[in-house]
GROMACS .gro file of C-alpha atoms in nm:
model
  264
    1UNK     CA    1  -5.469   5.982  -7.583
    2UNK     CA    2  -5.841   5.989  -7.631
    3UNK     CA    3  -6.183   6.208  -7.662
    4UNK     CA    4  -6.455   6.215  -7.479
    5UNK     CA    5  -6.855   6.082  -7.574
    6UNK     CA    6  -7.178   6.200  -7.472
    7UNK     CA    7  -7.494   6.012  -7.418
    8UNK     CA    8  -7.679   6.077  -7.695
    9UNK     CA    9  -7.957   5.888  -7.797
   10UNK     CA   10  -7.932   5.706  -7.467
   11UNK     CA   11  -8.028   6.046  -7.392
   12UNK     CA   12  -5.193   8.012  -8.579
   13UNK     CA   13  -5.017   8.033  -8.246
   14UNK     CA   14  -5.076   8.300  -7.992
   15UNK     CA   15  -4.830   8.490  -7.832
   16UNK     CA   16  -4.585   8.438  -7.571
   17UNK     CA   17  -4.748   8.631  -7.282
   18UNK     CA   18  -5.091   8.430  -7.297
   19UNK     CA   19  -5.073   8.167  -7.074
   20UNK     CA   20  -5.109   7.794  -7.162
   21UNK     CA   21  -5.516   7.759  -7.005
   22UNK     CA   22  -5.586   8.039  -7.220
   23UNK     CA   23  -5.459   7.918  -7.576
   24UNK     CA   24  -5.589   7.609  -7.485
   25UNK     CA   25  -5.962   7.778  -7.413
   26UNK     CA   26  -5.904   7.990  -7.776
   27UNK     CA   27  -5.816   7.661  -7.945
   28UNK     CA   28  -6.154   7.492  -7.801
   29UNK     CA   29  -6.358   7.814  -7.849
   30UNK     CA   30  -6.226   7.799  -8.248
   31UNK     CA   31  -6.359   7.444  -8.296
   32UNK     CA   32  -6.677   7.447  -8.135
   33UNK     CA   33  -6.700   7.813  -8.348
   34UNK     CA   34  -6.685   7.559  -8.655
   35UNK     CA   35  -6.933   7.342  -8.490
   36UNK     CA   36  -7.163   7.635  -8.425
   37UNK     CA   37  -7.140   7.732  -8.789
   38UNK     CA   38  -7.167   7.358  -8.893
   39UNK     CA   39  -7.504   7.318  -8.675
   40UNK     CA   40  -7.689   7.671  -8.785
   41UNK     CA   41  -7.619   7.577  -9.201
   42UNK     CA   42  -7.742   7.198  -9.104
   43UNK     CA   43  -8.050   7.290  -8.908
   44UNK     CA   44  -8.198   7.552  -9.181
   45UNK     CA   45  -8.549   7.422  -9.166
   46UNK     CA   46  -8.454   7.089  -8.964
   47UNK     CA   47  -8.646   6.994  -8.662
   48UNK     CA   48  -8.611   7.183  -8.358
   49UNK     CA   49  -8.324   7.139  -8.157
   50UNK     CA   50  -8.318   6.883  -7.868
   51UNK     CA   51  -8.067   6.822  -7.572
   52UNK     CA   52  -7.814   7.065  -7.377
   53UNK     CA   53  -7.619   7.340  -7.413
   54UNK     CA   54  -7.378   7.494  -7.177
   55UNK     CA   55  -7.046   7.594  -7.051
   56UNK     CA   56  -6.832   7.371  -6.854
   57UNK     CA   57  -6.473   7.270  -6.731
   58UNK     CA   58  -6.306   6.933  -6.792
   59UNK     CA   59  -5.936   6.836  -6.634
   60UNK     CA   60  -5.733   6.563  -6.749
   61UNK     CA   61  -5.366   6.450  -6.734
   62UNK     CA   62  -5.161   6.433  -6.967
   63UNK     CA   63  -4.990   6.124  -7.089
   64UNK     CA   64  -4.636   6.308  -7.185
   65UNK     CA   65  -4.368   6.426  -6.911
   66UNK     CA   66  -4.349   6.773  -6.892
   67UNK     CA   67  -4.733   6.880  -6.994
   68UNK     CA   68  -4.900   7.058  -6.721
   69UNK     CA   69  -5.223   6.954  -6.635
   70UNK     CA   70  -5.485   7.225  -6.573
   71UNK     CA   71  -5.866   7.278  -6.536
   72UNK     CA   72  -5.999   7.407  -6.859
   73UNK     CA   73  -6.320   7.597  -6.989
   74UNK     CA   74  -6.530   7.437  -7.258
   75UNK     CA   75  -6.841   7.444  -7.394
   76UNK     CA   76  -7.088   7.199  -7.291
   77UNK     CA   77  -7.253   7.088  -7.607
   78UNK     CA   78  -7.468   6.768  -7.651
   79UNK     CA   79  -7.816   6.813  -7.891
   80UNK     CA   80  -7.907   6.685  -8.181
   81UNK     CA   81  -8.063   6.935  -8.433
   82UNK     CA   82  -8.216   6.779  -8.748
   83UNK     CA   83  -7.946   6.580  -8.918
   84UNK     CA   84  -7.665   6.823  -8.720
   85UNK     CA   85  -7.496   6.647  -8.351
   86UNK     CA   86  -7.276   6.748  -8.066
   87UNK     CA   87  -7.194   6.462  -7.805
   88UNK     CA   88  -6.934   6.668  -7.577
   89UNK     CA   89  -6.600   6.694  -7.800
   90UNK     CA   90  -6.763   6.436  -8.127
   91UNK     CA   91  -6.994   6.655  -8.369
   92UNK     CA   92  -7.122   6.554  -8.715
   93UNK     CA   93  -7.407   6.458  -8.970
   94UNK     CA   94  -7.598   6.198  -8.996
   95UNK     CA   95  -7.556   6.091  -9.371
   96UNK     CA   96  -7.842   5.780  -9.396
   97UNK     CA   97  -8.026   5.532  -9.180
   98UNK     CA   98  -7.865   5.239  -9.020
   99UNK     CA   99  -8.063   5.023  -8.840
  100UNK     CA  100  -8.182   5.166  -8.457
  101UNK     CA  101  -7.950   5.441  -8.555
  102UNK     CA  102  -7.719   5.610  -8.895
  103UNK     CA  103  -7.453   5.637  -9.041
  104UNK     CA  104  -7.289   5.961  -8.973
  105UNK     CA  105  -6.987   6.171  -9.100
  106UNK     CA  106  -6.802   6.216  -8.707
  107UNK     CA  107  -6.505   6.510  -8.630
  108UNK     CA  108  -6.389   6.466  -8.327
  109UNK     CA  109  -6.133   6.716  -8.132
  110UNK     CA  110  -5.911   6.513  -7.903
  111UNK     CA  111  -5.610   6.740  -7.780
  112UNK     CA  112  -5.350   6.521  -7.809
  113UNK     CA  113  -5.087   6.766  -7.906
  114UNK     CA  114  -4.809   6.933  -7.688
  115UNK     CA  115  -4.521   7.184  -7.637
  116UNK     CA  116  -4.242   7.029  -7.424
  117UNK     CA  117  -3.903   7.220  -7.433
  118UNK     CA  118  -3.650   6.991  -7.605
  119UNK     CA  119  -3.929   6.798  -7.814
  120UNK     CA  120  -4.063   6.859  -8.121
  121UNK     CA  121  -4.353   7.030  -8.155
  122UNK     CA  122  -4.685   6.768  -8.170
  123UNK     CA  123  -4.971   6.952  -8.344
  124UNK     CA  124  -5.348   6.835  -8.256
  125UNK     CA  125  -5.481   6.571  -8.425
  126UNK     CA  126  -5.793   6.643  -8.661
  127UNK     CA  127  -5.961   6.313  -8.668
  128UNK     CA  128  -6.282   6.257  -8.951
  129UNK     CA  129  -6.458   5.983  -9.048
  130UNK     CA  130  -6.774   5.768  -9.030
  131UNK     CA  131  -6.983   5.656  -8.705
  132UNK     CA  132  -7.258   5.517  -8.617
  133UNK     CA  133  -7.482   5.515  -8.269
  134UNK     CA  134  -7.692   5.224  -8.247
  135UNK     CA  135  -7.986   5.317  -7.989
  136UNK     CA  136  -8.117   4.979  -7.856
  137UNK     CA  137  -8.334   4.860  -7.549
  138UNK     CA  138  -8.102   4.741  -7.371
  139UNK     CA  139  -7.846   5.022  -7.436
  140UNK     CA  140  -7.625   5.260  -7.696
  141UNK     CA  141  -7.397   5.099  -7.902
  142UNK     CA  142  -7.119   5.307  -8.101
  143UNK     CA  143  -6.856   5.276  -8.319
  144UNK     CA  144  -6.628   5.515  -8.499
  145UNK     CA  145  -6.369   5.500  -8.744
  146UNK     CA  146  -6.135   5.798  -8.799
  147UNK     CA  147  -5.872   5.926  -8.987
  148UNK     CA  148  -5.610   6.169  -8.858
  149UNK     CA  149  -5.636   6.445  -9.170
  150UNK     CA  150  -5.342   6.616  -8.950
  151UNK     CA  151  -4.997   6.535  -8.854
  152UNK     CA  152  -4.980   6.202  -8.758
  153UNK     CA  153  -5.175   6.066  -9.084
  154UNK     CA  154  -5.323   5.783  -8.780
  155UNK     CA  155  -5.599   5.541  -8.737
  156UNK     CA  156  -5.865   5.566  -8.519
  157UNK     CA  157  -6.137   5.310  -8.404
  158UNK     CA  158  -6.374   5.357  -8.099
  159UNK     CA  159  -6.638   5.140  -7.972
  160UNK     CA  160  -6.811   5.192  -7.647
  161UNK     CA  161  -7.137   5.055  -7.471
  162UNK     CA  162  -7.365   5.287  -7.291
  163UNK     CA  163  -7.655   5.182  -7.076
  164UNK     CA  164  -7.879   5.375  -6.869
  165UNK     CA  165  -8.087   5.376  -6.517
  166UNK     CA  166  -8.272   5.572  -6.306
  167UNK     CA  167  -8.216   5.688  -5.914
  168UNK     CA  168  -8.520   5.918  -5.816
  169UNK     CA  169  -8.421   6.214  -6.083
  170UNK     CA  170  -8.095   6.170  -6.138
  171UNK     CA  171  -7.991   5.875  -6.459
  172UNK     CA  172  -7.640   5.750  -6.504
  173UNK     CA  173  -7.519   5.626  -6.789
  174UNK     CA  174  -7.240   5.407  -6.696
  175UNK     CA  175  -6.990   5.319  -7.026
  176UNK     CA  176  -6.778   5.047  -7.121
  177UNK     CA  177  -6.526   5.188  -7.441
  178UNK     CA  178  -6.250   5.084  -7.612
  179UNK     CA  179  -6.006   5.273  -7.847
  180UNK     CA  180  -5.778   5.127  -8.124
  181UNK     CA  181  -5.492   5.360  -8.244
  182UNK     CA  182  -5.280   5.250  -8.545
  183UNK     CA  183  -4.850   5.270  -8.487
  184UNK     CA  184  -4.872   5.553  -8.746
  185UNK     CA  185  -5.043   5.809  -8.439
  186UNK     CA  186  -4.872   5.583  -8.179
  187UNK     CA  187  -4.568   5.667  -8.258
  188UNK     CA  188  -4.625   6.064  -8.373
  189UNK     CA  189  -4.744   6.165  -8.008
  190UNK     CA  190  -4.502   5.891  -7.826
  191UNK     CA  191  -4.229   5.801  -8.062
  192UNK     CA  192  -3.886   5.902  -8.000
  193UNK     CA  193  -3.728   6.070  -8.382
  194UNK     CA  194  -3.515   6.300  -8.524
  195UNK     CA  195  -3.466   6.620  -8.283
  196UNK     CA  196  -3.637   6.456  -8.007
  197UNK     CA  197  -3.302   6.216  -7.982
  198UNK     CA  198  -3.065   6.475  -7.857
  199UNK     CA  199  -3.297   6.555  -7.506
  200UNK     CA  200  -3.408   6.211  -7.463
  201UNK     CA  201  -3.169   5.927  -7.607
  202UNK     CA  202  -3.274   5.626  -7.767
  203UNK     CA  203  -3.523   5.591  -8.008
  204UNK     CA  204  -3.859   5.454  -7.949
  205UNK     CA  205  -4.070   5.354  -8.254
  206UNK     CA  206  -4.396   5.175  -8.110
  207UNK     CA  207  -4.689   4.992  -8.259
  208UNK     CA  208  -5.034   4.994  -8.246
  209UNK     CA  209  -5.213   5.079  -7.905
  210UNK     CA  210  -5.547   4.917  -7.742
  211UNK     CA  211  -5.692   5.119  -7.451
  212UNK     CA  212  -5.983   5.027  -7.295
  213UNK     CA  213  -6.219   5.232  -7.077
  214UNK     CA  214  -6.490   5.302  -6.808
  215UNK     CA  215  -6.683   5.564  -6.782
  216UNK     CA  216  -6.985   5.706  -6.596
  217UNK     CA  217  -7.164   6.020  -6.692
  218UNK     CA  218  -7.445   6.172  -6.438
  219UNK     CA  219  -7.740   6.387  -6.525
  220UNK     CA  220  -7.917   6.589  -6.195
  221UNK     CA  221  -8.180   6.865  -6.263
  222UNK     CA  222  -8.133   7.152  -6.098
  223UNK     CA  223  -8.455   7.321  -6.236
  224UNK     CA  224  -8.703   7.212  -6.521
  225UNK     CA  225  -8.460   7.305  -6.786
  226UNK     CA  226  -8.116   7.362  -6.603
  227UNK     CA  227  -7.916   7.048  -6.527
  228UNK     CA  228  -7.623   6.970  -6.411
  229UNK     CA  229  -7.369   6.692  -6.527
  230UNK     CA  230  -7.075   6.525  -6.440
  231UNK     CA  231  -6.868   6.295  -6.602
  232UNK     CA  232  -6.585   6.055  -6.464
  233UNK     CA  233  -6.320   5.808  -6.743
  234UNK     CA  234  -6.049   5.569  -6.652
  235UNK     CA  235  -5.879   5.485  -6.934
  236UNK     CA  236  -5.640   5.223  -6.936
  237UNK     CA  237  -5.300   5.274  -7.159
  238UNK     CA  238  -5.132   5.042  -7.367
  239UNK     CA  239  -4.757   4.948  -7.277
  240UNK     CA  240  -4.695   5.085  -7.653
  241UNK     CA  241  -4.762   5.439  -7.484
  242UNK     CA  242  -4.640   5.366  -7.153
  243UNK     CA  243  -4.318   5.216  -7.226
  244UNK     CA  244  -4.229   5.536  -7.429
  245UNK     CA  245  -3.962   5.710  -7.291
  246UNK     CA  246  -4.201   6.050  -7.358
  247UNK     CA  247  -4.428   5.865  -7.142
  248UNK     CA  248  -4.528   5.970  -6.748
  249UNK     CA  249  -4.539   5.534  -6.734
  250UNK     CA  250  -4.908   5.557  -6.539
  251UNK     CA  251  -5.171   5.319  -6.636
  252UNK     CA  252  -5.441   5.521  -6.590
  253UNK     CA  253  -5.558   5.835  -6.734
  254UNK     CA  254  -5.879   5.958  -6.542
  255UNK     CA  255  -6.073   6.281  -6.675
  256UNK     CA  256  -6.340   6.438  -6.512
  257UNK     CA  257  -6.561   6.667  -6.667
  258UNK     CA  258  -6.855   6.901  -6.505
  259UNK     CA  259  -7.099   7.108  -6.663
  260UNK     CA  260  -7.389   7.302  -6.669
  261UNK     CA  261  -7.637   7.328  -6.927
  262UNK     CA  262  -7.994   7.419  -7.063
  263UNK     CA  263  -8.230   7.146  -7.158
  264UNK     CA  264  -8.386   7.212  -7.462
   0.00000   0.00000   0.00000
């Protein structure tokens, strides 16, 4: 259960007959629609806009039995315009200054939800809140604090560490993260309740979860203002979500994310 982050600063249902990949792409292509529209009413006579847009494709298991994981289409969105961000699948406003950095209003979209036959239907969560990335010489500090406005009615807290060097022209930005969620979205997305008891027995009601995580996200120009990127996560699951009966039991999520996108 997590989002992704970008380096900045550092630098209704659809029918039956569309196939999962595809509702998934319309979901995505609806939010970052809203982002789009949130961006182009922020930016009216803002400062130019500065970072990358693109299109790419990000794959990532899921942590319930019976989810297929696929390859999916995306946008590739991290720029800051004015007071309006994107950092990958976080967007916002920066509200104030705060310190090397501000404080920000931060959506995120995280796409926890999932159909499994038997189960109850879990929706997507819509996490909102405040942020803050703290842009330091010695690295990127962040932290975000989230609440669920959908289903699950959860707690969110992220903090993560992002540093940055240089090999010839390509930079890394290797990340060190960690992700609180409360029992309240614990237990929507692996808690076992009401209709879910007849497919898979016993109930499960779980508490909080602490996963940590490492990532490494790495920038190559392809041309003056075409670059490509590619970004690997491990993140490492709390027993709270493993030892859910929902669960697949692995430790380790990994994502990996590529894309291609216009410097601006």
């Amino acid at each position: 259960m997590g989002g992704l982050g970008g380096r900045d600063g550092v630098e209704a249902r659809e029918g039956s007959l569309v196939s999962a990949p595809v509702r998934t792409f319309l979901r995505r292509v609806r939010v970052w629609a809203g982002v789009a529209t949130l961006a182009l009413a922020g930016a009216a006579g803002a400062a130019d806009l500065s970072g990358d847009v693109g299109i790419g494709a990000v794959r990532s298991p899921h942590d319930i039995r019976g989810v297929r994981t696929s390859t999916d289409p995306m946008p590739y969105l991290n720029f800051t315009w004015g007071p309006v961000f994107a950092r990958i699948d976080t967007f916002g406003v920066q509200l104030a200054p705060l310190g090397d950095g501000a404080l920000e209003l931060v959506g995120q979209y995280r796409g926890d939800g999932y159909r499994v036959s038997g189960l109850r239907r879990r929706d997507d969560a819509i996490p909102l809140g405040l942020g803050t990335l703290q842009v330091t010489p010695v690295g990127a500090f962040g932290l975000n604090v989230l609440g669920d406005l959908g289903p699950s009615g959860g707690l969110i807290v992220q903090a993560r560490y992002l540093a940055r060097f240089r090999l010839g022209r390509t930079t890394l930005f290797p990340e060190l993260g960690l992700e609180f969620e409360d029992a309240a979205y614990v237990r929507y997305y692996a808690g076992v309740s009401g209709s879910d008891l007849a497919t898979v027995g016993p109930a499960y009601r779980p508490g909080a979860a602490l996963n940590p995580h490492l990532g490494l996200l790495v920038e190559t120009p392809l041309t003056d203002r075409i670059e490509l990127h590619a970004y690997w996560r491990a993140q490492f699951l709390d027993d709270a979500i493993r030892r859910s009966p929902l669960s697949t039991g692995d430790r380790v999520r990994s994502t990996v994310l590529l894309g291609l996108a216009y410097r601006f």
